[in-house]
Amino acid sequence: YLGLLKGNHGEVTQAVAYWLDTEIAAAPPDYVETNKRHGRVEERSYWWTANAELTAYLAQDYGWPGIQQCGRVRRRRRPLHATTWTEEEEHVVVYGSQQTAQPTPLQCSQWLRQHWEVENRIFWVLDMTYGEDRNHARVIALPLSKLRCLALNVIRQRGYRYVPDAHRAAAACNDRGLSWLGQ
């Protein structure tokens, strides 16, 4: 398991953030990466630390077993030709596994980026395009979610990079969407 602790994990997030403040408060980042894309520069700094004593606390008090490492990621962004950072955000991150080997900071950072690729490519699209978070139909929510995922997979297999483009193409010809399902 590797993921960001968000607002819905309030007490756990606060406990891990407090522990990180005492463990790595003044330490330099373990890994820094910089990307230039979309007319901006983005810098991600990662701090990782093994947490033997925190592992037992999280397992006992919060029911989170197997958390081996905790970390913090700071993302800063600025326009390509600017000299000062215009956006900055920090997140608390946890890593847990059944394996006993500790991953390197570089491995954890790469896994976190892969996690966000999935998050942005699938879950963000499902929420923004299909309004999945607004669905309050608890009885039929799972079947509807599966249908939305099926639609997203069909759209990706057809080679569309953007879901709205596929929606427009399907709407332009009444039987096109059905023919996609048959292929």
PDB file of C-alpha atoms in Angstrom:
ATOM      1  CA  TYR A   1       0.000   0.000   0.000  1.00  0.00           C
ATOM      2  CA  LEU A   2       1.265   3.448  -0.874  1.00  0.00           C
ATOM      3  CA  GLY A   3      -0.851   6.537  -0.702  1.00  0.00           C
ATOM      4  CA  LEU A   4      -1.453  10.056   0.446  1.00  0.00           C
ATOM      5  CA  LEU A   5      -3.274  10.655   3.688  1.00  0.00           C
ATOM      6  CA  LYS A   6      -6.056  13.094   2.968  1.00  0.00           C
ATOM      7  CA  GLY A   7      -8.611  14.962   5.051  1.00  0.00           C
ATOM      8  CA  ASN A   8     -10.802  11.884   5.443  1.00  0.00           C
ATOM      9  CA  HIS A   9      -8.087  10.313   7.627  1.00  0.00           C
ATOM     10  CA  GLY A  10      -7.978  13.258  10.057  1.00  0.00           C
ATOM     11  CA  GLU A  11      -6.488  11.783  13.242  1.00  0.00           C
ATOM     12  CA  VAL A  12      -4.126   9.416  11.427  1.00  0.00           C
ATOM     13  CA  THR A  13      -2.905  12.237   9.199  1.00  0.00           C
ATOM     14  CA  GLN A  14      -2.290  14.465  12.221  1.00  0.00           C
ATOM     15  CA  ALA A  15      -0.452  11.698  14.091  1.00  0.00           C
ATOM     16  CA  VAL A  16       1.807  10.887  11.147  1.00  0.00           C
ATOM     17  CA  ALA A  17       2.435  14.580  10.363  1.00  0.00           C
ATOM     18  CA  TYR A  18       3.387  15.236  13.993  1.00  0.00           C
ATOM     19  CA  TRP A  19       5.720  12.233  14.012  1.00  0.00           C
ATOM     20  CA  LEU A  20       7.326  13.398  10.749  1.00  0.00           C
ATOM     21  CA  ASP A  21       7.828  16.893  12.166  1.00  0.00           C
ATOM     22  CA  THR A  22       9.884  15.431  15.009  1.00  0.00           C
ATOM     23  CA  GLU A  23      11.804  12.916  12.854  1.00  0.00           C
ATOM     24  CA  ILE A  24      12.674  14.806   9.666  1.00  0.00           C
ATOM     25  CA  ALA A  25      11.949  18.441  10.499  1.00  0.00           C
ATOM     26  CA  ALA A  26      15.252  19.951   9.336  1.00  0.00           C
ATOM     27  CA  ALA A  27      16.524  17.124   7.133  1.00  0.00           C
ATOM     28  CA  PRO A  28      17.187  17.719   3.444  1.00  0.00           C
ATOM     29  CA  PRO A  29      14.917  15.833   1.026  1.00  0.00           C
ATOM     30  CA  ASP A  30      15.802  12.234   0.207  1.00  0.00           C
ATOM     31  CA  TYR A  31      14.893  12.730  -3.428  1.00  0.00           C
ATOM     32  CA  VAL A  32      14.014  15.748  -5.601  1.00  0.00           C
ATOM     33  CA  GLU A  33      12.660  15.681  -9.137  1.00  0.00           C
ATOM     34  CA  THR A  34      11.909  18.567 -11.456  1.00  0.00           C
ATOM     35  CA  ASN A  35       9.695  18.479 -14.547  1.00  0.00           C
ATOM     36  CA  LYS A  36       9.048  21.101 -17.208  1.00  0.00           C
ATOM     37  CA  ARG A  37       5.682  20.564 -18.888  1.00  0.00           C
ATOM     38  CA  HIS A  38       2.541  22.424 -19.852  1.00  0.00           C
ATOM     39  CA  GLY A  39       4.260  25.807 -19.606  1.00  0.00           C
ATOM     40  CA  ARG A  40       5.324  25.358 -15.990  1.00  0.00           C
ATOM     41  CA  VAL A  41       8.084  23.955 -13.825  1.00  0.00           C
ATOM     42  CA  GLU A  42       7.103  21.509 -11.098  1.00  0.00           C
ATOM     43  CA  GLU A  43       9.446  20.391  -8.358  1.00  0.00           C
ATOM     44  CA  ARG A  44       8.655  17.461  -6.082  1.00  0.00           C
ATOM     45  CA  SER A  45      10.699  16.927  -2.932  1.00  0.00           C
ATOM     46  CA  TYR A  46      10.345  13.682  -0.988  1.00  0.00           C
ATOM     47  CA  TRP A  47      11.283  12.853   2.578  1.00  0.00           C
ATOM     48  CA  TRP A  48      11.011   9.196   3.681  1.00  0.00           C
ATOM     49  CA  THR A  49      11.733   7.514   6.981  1.00  0.00           C
ATOM     50  CA  ALA A  50      11.235   4.038   8.434  1.00  0.00           C
ATOM     51  CA  ASN A  51       8.908   4.103  11.407  1.00  0.00           C
ATOM     52  CA  ALA A  52       9.196   1.075  13.677  1.00  0.00           C
ATOM     53  CA  GLU A  53       7.548   2.654  16.740  1.00  0.00           C
ATOM     54  CA  LEU A  54       4.871   4.442  14.709  1.00  0.00           C
ATOM     55  CA  THR A  55       3.924   1.172  12.987  1.00  0.00           C
ATOM     56  CA  ALA A  56       2.757  -0.407  16.243  1.00  0.00           C
ATOM     57  CA  TYR A  57       0.872   2.755  17.236  1.00  0.00           C
ATOM     58  CA  LEU A  58      -0.980   2.994  13.905  1.00  0.00           C
ATOM     59  CA  ALA A  59      -1.847  -0.707  13.992  1.00  0.00           C
ATOM     60  CA  GLN A  60      -3.088  -0.675  17.594  1.00  0.00           C
ATOM     61  CA  ASP A  61      -4.892   2.658  17.815  1.00  0.00           C
ATOM     62  CA  TYR A  62      -6.149   3.105  14.244  1.00  0.00           C
ATOM     63  CA  GLY A  63      -6.241  -0.398  12.745  1.00  0.00           C
ATOM     64  CA  TRP A  64      -3.603   0.371  10.126  1.00  0.00           C
ATOM     65  CA  PRO A  65      -1.240  -2.640  10.221  1.00  0.00           C
ATOM     66  CA  GLY A  66       1.994  -2.954   8.266  1.00  0.00           C
ATOM     67  CA  ILE A  67       2.866   0.708   7.679  1.00  0.00           C
ATOM     68  CA  GLN A  68       6.650   0.547   7.242  1.00  0.00           C
ATOM     69  CA  GLN A  69       7.558   4.018   6.056  1.00  0.00           C
ATOM     70  CA  CYS A  70       6.099   7.479   6.284  1.00  0.00           C
ATOM     71  CA  GLY A  71       7.006  10.462   4.265  1.00  0.00           C
ATOM     72  CA  ARG A  72       6.191  13.893   3.079  1.00  0.00           C
ATOM     73  CA  VAL A  73       6.000  15.203  -0.450  1.00  0.00           C
ATOM     74  CA  ARG A  74       6.193  18.890  -1.257  1.00  0.00           C
ATOM     75  CA  ARG A  75       5.091  20.004  -4.705  1.00  0.00           C
ATOM     76  CA  ARG A  76       5.970  23.458  -5.941  1.00  0.00           C
ATOM     77  CA  ARG A  77       4.930  24.966  -9.257  1.00  0.00           C
ATOM     78  CA  ARG A  78       5.744  28.109 -11.179  1.00  0.00           C
ATOM     79  CA  PRO A  79       5.274  29.386 -14.723  1.00  0.00           C
ATOM     80  CA  LEU A  80       8.127  28.375 -17.006  1.00  0.00           C
ATOM     81  CA  HIS A  81       9.824  31.771 -17.151  1.00  0.00           C
ATOM     82  CA  ALA A  82       9.059  32.923 -13.595  1.00  0.00           C
ATOM     83  CA  THR A  83      11.679  32.831 -10.844  1.00  0.00           C
ATOM     84  CA  THR A  84       9.419  32.424  -7.812  1.00  0.00           C
ATOM     85  CA  TRP A  85       7.134  29.532  -6.913  1.00  0.00           C
ATOM     86  CA  THR A  86       3.457  30.412  -7.266  1.00  0.00           C
ATOM     87  CA  GLU A  87       1.943  27.245  -5.781  1.00  0.00           C
ATOM     88  CA  GLU A  88       3.145  25.017  -2.981  1.00  0.00           C
ATOM     89  CA  GLU A  89       1.483  22.091  -1.231  1.00  0.00           C
ATOM     90  CA  GLU A  90       2.610  19.360   1.139  1.00  0.00           C
ATOM     91  CA  HIS A  91       1.105  15.946   1.726  1.00  0.00           C
ATOM     92  CA  VAL A  92       1.733  13.152   4.199  1.00  0.00           C
ATOM     93  CA  VAL A  93       2.397   9.761   2.609  1.00  0.00           C
ATOM     94  CA  VAL A  94       2.480   6.230   4.036  1.00  0.00           C
ATOM     95  CA  TYR A  95       3.884   2.985   2.656  1.00  0.00           C
ATOM     96  CA  GLY A  96       3.016  -0.483   3.878  1.00  0.00           C
ATOM     97  CA  SER A  97       3.733  -3.959   2.593  1.00  0.00           C
ATOM     98  CA  GLN A  98       3.837  -7.586   3.654  1.00  0.00           C
ATOM     99  CA  GLN A  99       7.465  -7.741   2.514  1.00  0.00           C
ATOM    100  CA  THR A 100      10.182  -7.115   5.072  1.00  0.00           C
ATOM    101  CA  ALA A 101      12.622  -5.395   2.701  1.00  0.00           C
ATOM    102  CA  GLN A 102      12.581  -1.615   2.982  1.00  0.00           C
ATOM    103  CA  PRO A 103      12.260   0.191  -0.366  1.00  0.00           C
ATOM    104  CA  THR A 104      14.597   3.037  -1.223  1.00  0.00           C
ATOM    105  CA  PRO A 105      13.362   6.641  -1.243  1.00  0.00           C
ATOM    106  CA  LEU A 106      13.645   6.609  -5.038  1.00  0.00           C
ATOM    107  CA  GLN A 107      11.420   3.493  -5.285  1.00  0.00           C
ATOM    108  CA  CYS A 108       8.787   5.009  -2.977  1.00  0.00           C
ATOM    109  CA  SER A 109       8.808   8.234  -4.969  1.00  0.00           C
ATOM    110  CA  GLN A 110       8.378   6.366  -8.257  1.00  0.00           C
ATOM    111  CA  TRP A 111       5.539   4.267  -6.825  1.00  0.00           C
ATOM    112  CA  LEU A 112       3.802   7.411  -5.619  1.00  0.00           C
ATOM    113  CA  ARG A 113       4.023   8.955  -9.102  1.00  0.00           C
ATOM    114  CA  GLN A 114       2.574   5.754 -10.597  1.00  0.00           C
ATOM    115  CA  HIS A 115      -0.239   5.912  -8.047  1.00  0.00           C
ATOM    116  CA  TRP A 116      -1.073   9.438  -9.187  1.00  0.00           C
ATOM    117  CA  GLU A 117      -1.027   8.389 -12.840  1.00  0.00           C
ATOM    118  CA  VAL A 118      -3.771   5.868 -12.066  1.00  0.00           C
ATOM    119  CA  GLU A 119      -5.603   8.385  -9.887  1.00  0.00           C
ATOM    120  CA  ASN A 120      -5.565  11.032 -12.612  1.00  0.00           C
ATOM    121  CA  ARG A 121      -6.224   8.706 -15.545  1.00  0.00           C
ATOM    122  CA  ILE A 122      -9.102   6.745 -14.046  1.00  0.00           C
ATOM    123  CA  PHE A 123     -10.619   8.078 -10.844  1.00  0.00           C
ATOM    124  CA  TRP A 124     -10.456  11.774 -11.709  1.00  0.00           C
ATOM    125  CA  VAL A 125     -12.052  11.046 -15.094  1.00  0.00           C
ATOM    126  CA  LEU A 126     -14.782   8.950 -13.482  1.00  0.00           C
ATOM    127  CA  ASP A 127     -15.550  11.726 -11.038  1.00  0.00           C
ATOM    128  CA  MET A 128     -15.341  14.690 -13.429  1.00  0.00           C
ATOM    129  CA  THR A 129     -16.921  13.088 -16.498  1.00  0.00           C
ATOM    130  CA  TYR A 130     -19.416  10.737 -14.926  1.00  0.00           C
ATOM    131  CA  GLY A 131     -19.990  12.487 -11.574  1.00  0.00           C
ATOM    132  CA  GLU A 132     -19.252   9.336  -9.620  1.00  0.00           C
ATOM    133  CA  ASP A 133     -18.770  11.092  -6.256  1.00  0.00           C
ATOM    134  CA  ARG A 134     -22.202  12.706  -6.554  1.00  0.00           C
ATOM    135  CA  ASN A 135     -23.939   9.353  -6.930  1.00  0.00           C
ATOM    136  CA  HIS A 136     -26.054   8.740  -3.843  1.00  0.00           C
ATOM    137  CA  ALA A 137     -27.747   5.591  -5.116  1.00  0.00           C
ATOM    138  CA  ARG A 138     -26.205   3.189  -2.607  1.00  0.00           C
ATOM    139  CA  VAL A 139     -28.107   0.108  -3.771  1.00  0.00           C
ATOM    140  CA  ILE A 140     -27.129   0.376  -7.417  1.00  0.00           C
ATOM    141  CA  ALA A 141     -23.882   2.348  -7.013  1.00  0.00           C
ATOM    142  CA  LEU A 142     -21.592  -0.639  -7.632  1.00  0.00           C
ATOM    143  CA  PRO A 143     -23.238  -1.770 -10.891  1.00  0.00           C
ATOM    144  CA  LEU A 144     -23.292   1.842 -12.148  1.00  0.00           C
ATOM    145  CA  SER A 145     -19.631   2.246 -11.239  1.00  0.00           C
ATOM    146  CA  LYS A 146     -18.771  -0.907 -13.166  1.00  0.00           C
ATOM    147  CA  LEU A 147     -20.676   0.401 -16.208  1.00  0.00           C
ATOM    148  CA  ARG A 148     -18.779   3.697 -16.058  1.00  0.00           C
ATOM    149  CA  CYS A 149     -15.460   1.815 -15.845  1.00  0.00           C
ATOM    150  CA  LEU A 150     -16.519  -0.340 -18.804  1.00  0.00           C
ATOM    151  CA  ALA A 151     -17.361   2.796 -20.801  1.00  0.00           C
ATOM    152  CA  LEU A 152     -13.997   4.332 -19.911  1.00  0.00           C
ATOM    153  CA  ASN A 153     -12.149   1.155 -20.978  1.00  0.00           C
ATOM    154  CA  VAL A 154     -14.029   1.034 -24.301  1.00  0.00           C
ATOM    155  CA  ILE A 155     -13.189   4.697 -24.936  1.00  0.00           C
ATOM    156  CA  ARG A 156      -9.484   4.123 -24.174  1.00  0.00           C
ATOM    157  CA  GLN A 157      -9.380   1.009 -26.386  1.00  0.00           C
ATOM    158  CA  ARG A 158     -10.837   3.023 -29.261  1.00  0.00           C
ATOM    159  CA  GLY A 159      -7.796   5.315 -29.003  1.00  0.00           C
ATOM    160  CA  TYR A 160      -9.443   8.429 -27.602  1.00  0.00           C
ATOM    161  CA  ARG A 161      -7.196  10.374 -25.280  1.00  0.00           C
ATOM    162  CA  TYR A 162      -9.982  12.613 -23.986  1.00  0.00           C
ATOM    163  CA  VAL A 163     -13.344  11.242 -22.907  1.00  0.00           C
ATOM    164  CA  PRO A 164     -15.396  14.230 -24.146  1.00  0.00           C
ATOM    165  CA  ASP A 165     -14.008  13.630 -27.664  1.00  0.00           C
ATOM    166  CA  ALA A 166     -15.298  10.056 -27.528  1.00  0.00           C
ATOM    167  CA  HIS A 167     -18.682  11.232 -26.254  1.00  0.00           C
ATOM    168  CA  ARG A 168     -18.982  13.646 -29.187  1.00  0.00           C
ATOM    169  CA  ALA A 169     -17.940  10.942 -31.664  1.00  0.00           C
ATOM    170  CA  ALA A 170     -20.489   8.491 -30.237  1.00  0.00           C
ATOM    171  CA  ALA A 171     -23.242  11.122 -30.252  1.00  0.00           C
ATOM    172  CA  ALA A 172     -22.533  12.053 -33.888  1.00  0.00           C
ATOM    173  CA  CYS A 173     -23.732   8.658 -35.091  1.00  0.00           C
ATOM    174  CA  ASN A 174     -26.542   6.906 -33.215  1.00  0.00           C
ATOM    175  CA  ASP A 175     -25.270   3.355 -33.592  1.00  0.00           C
ATOM    176  CA  ARG A 176     -21.543   4.085 -33.099  1.00  0.00           C
ATOM    177  CA  GLY A 177     -21.558   3.564 -29.310  1.00  0.00           C
ATOM    178  CA  LEU A 178     -23.298   0.207 -29.629  1.00  0.00           C
ATOM    179  CA  SER A 179     -20.889  -0.916 -32.342  1.00  0.00           C
ATOM    180  CA  TRP A 180     -17.977  -0.106 -30.006  1.00  0.00           C
ATOM    181  CA  LEU A 181     -19.392  -2.533 -27.458  1.00  0.00           C
ATOM    182  CA  GLY A 182     -19.671  -5.275 -30.055  1.00  0.00           C
ATOM    183  CA  GLN A 183     -16.002  -5.066 -31.086  1.00  0.00           C
TER     184      GLN A 183
END
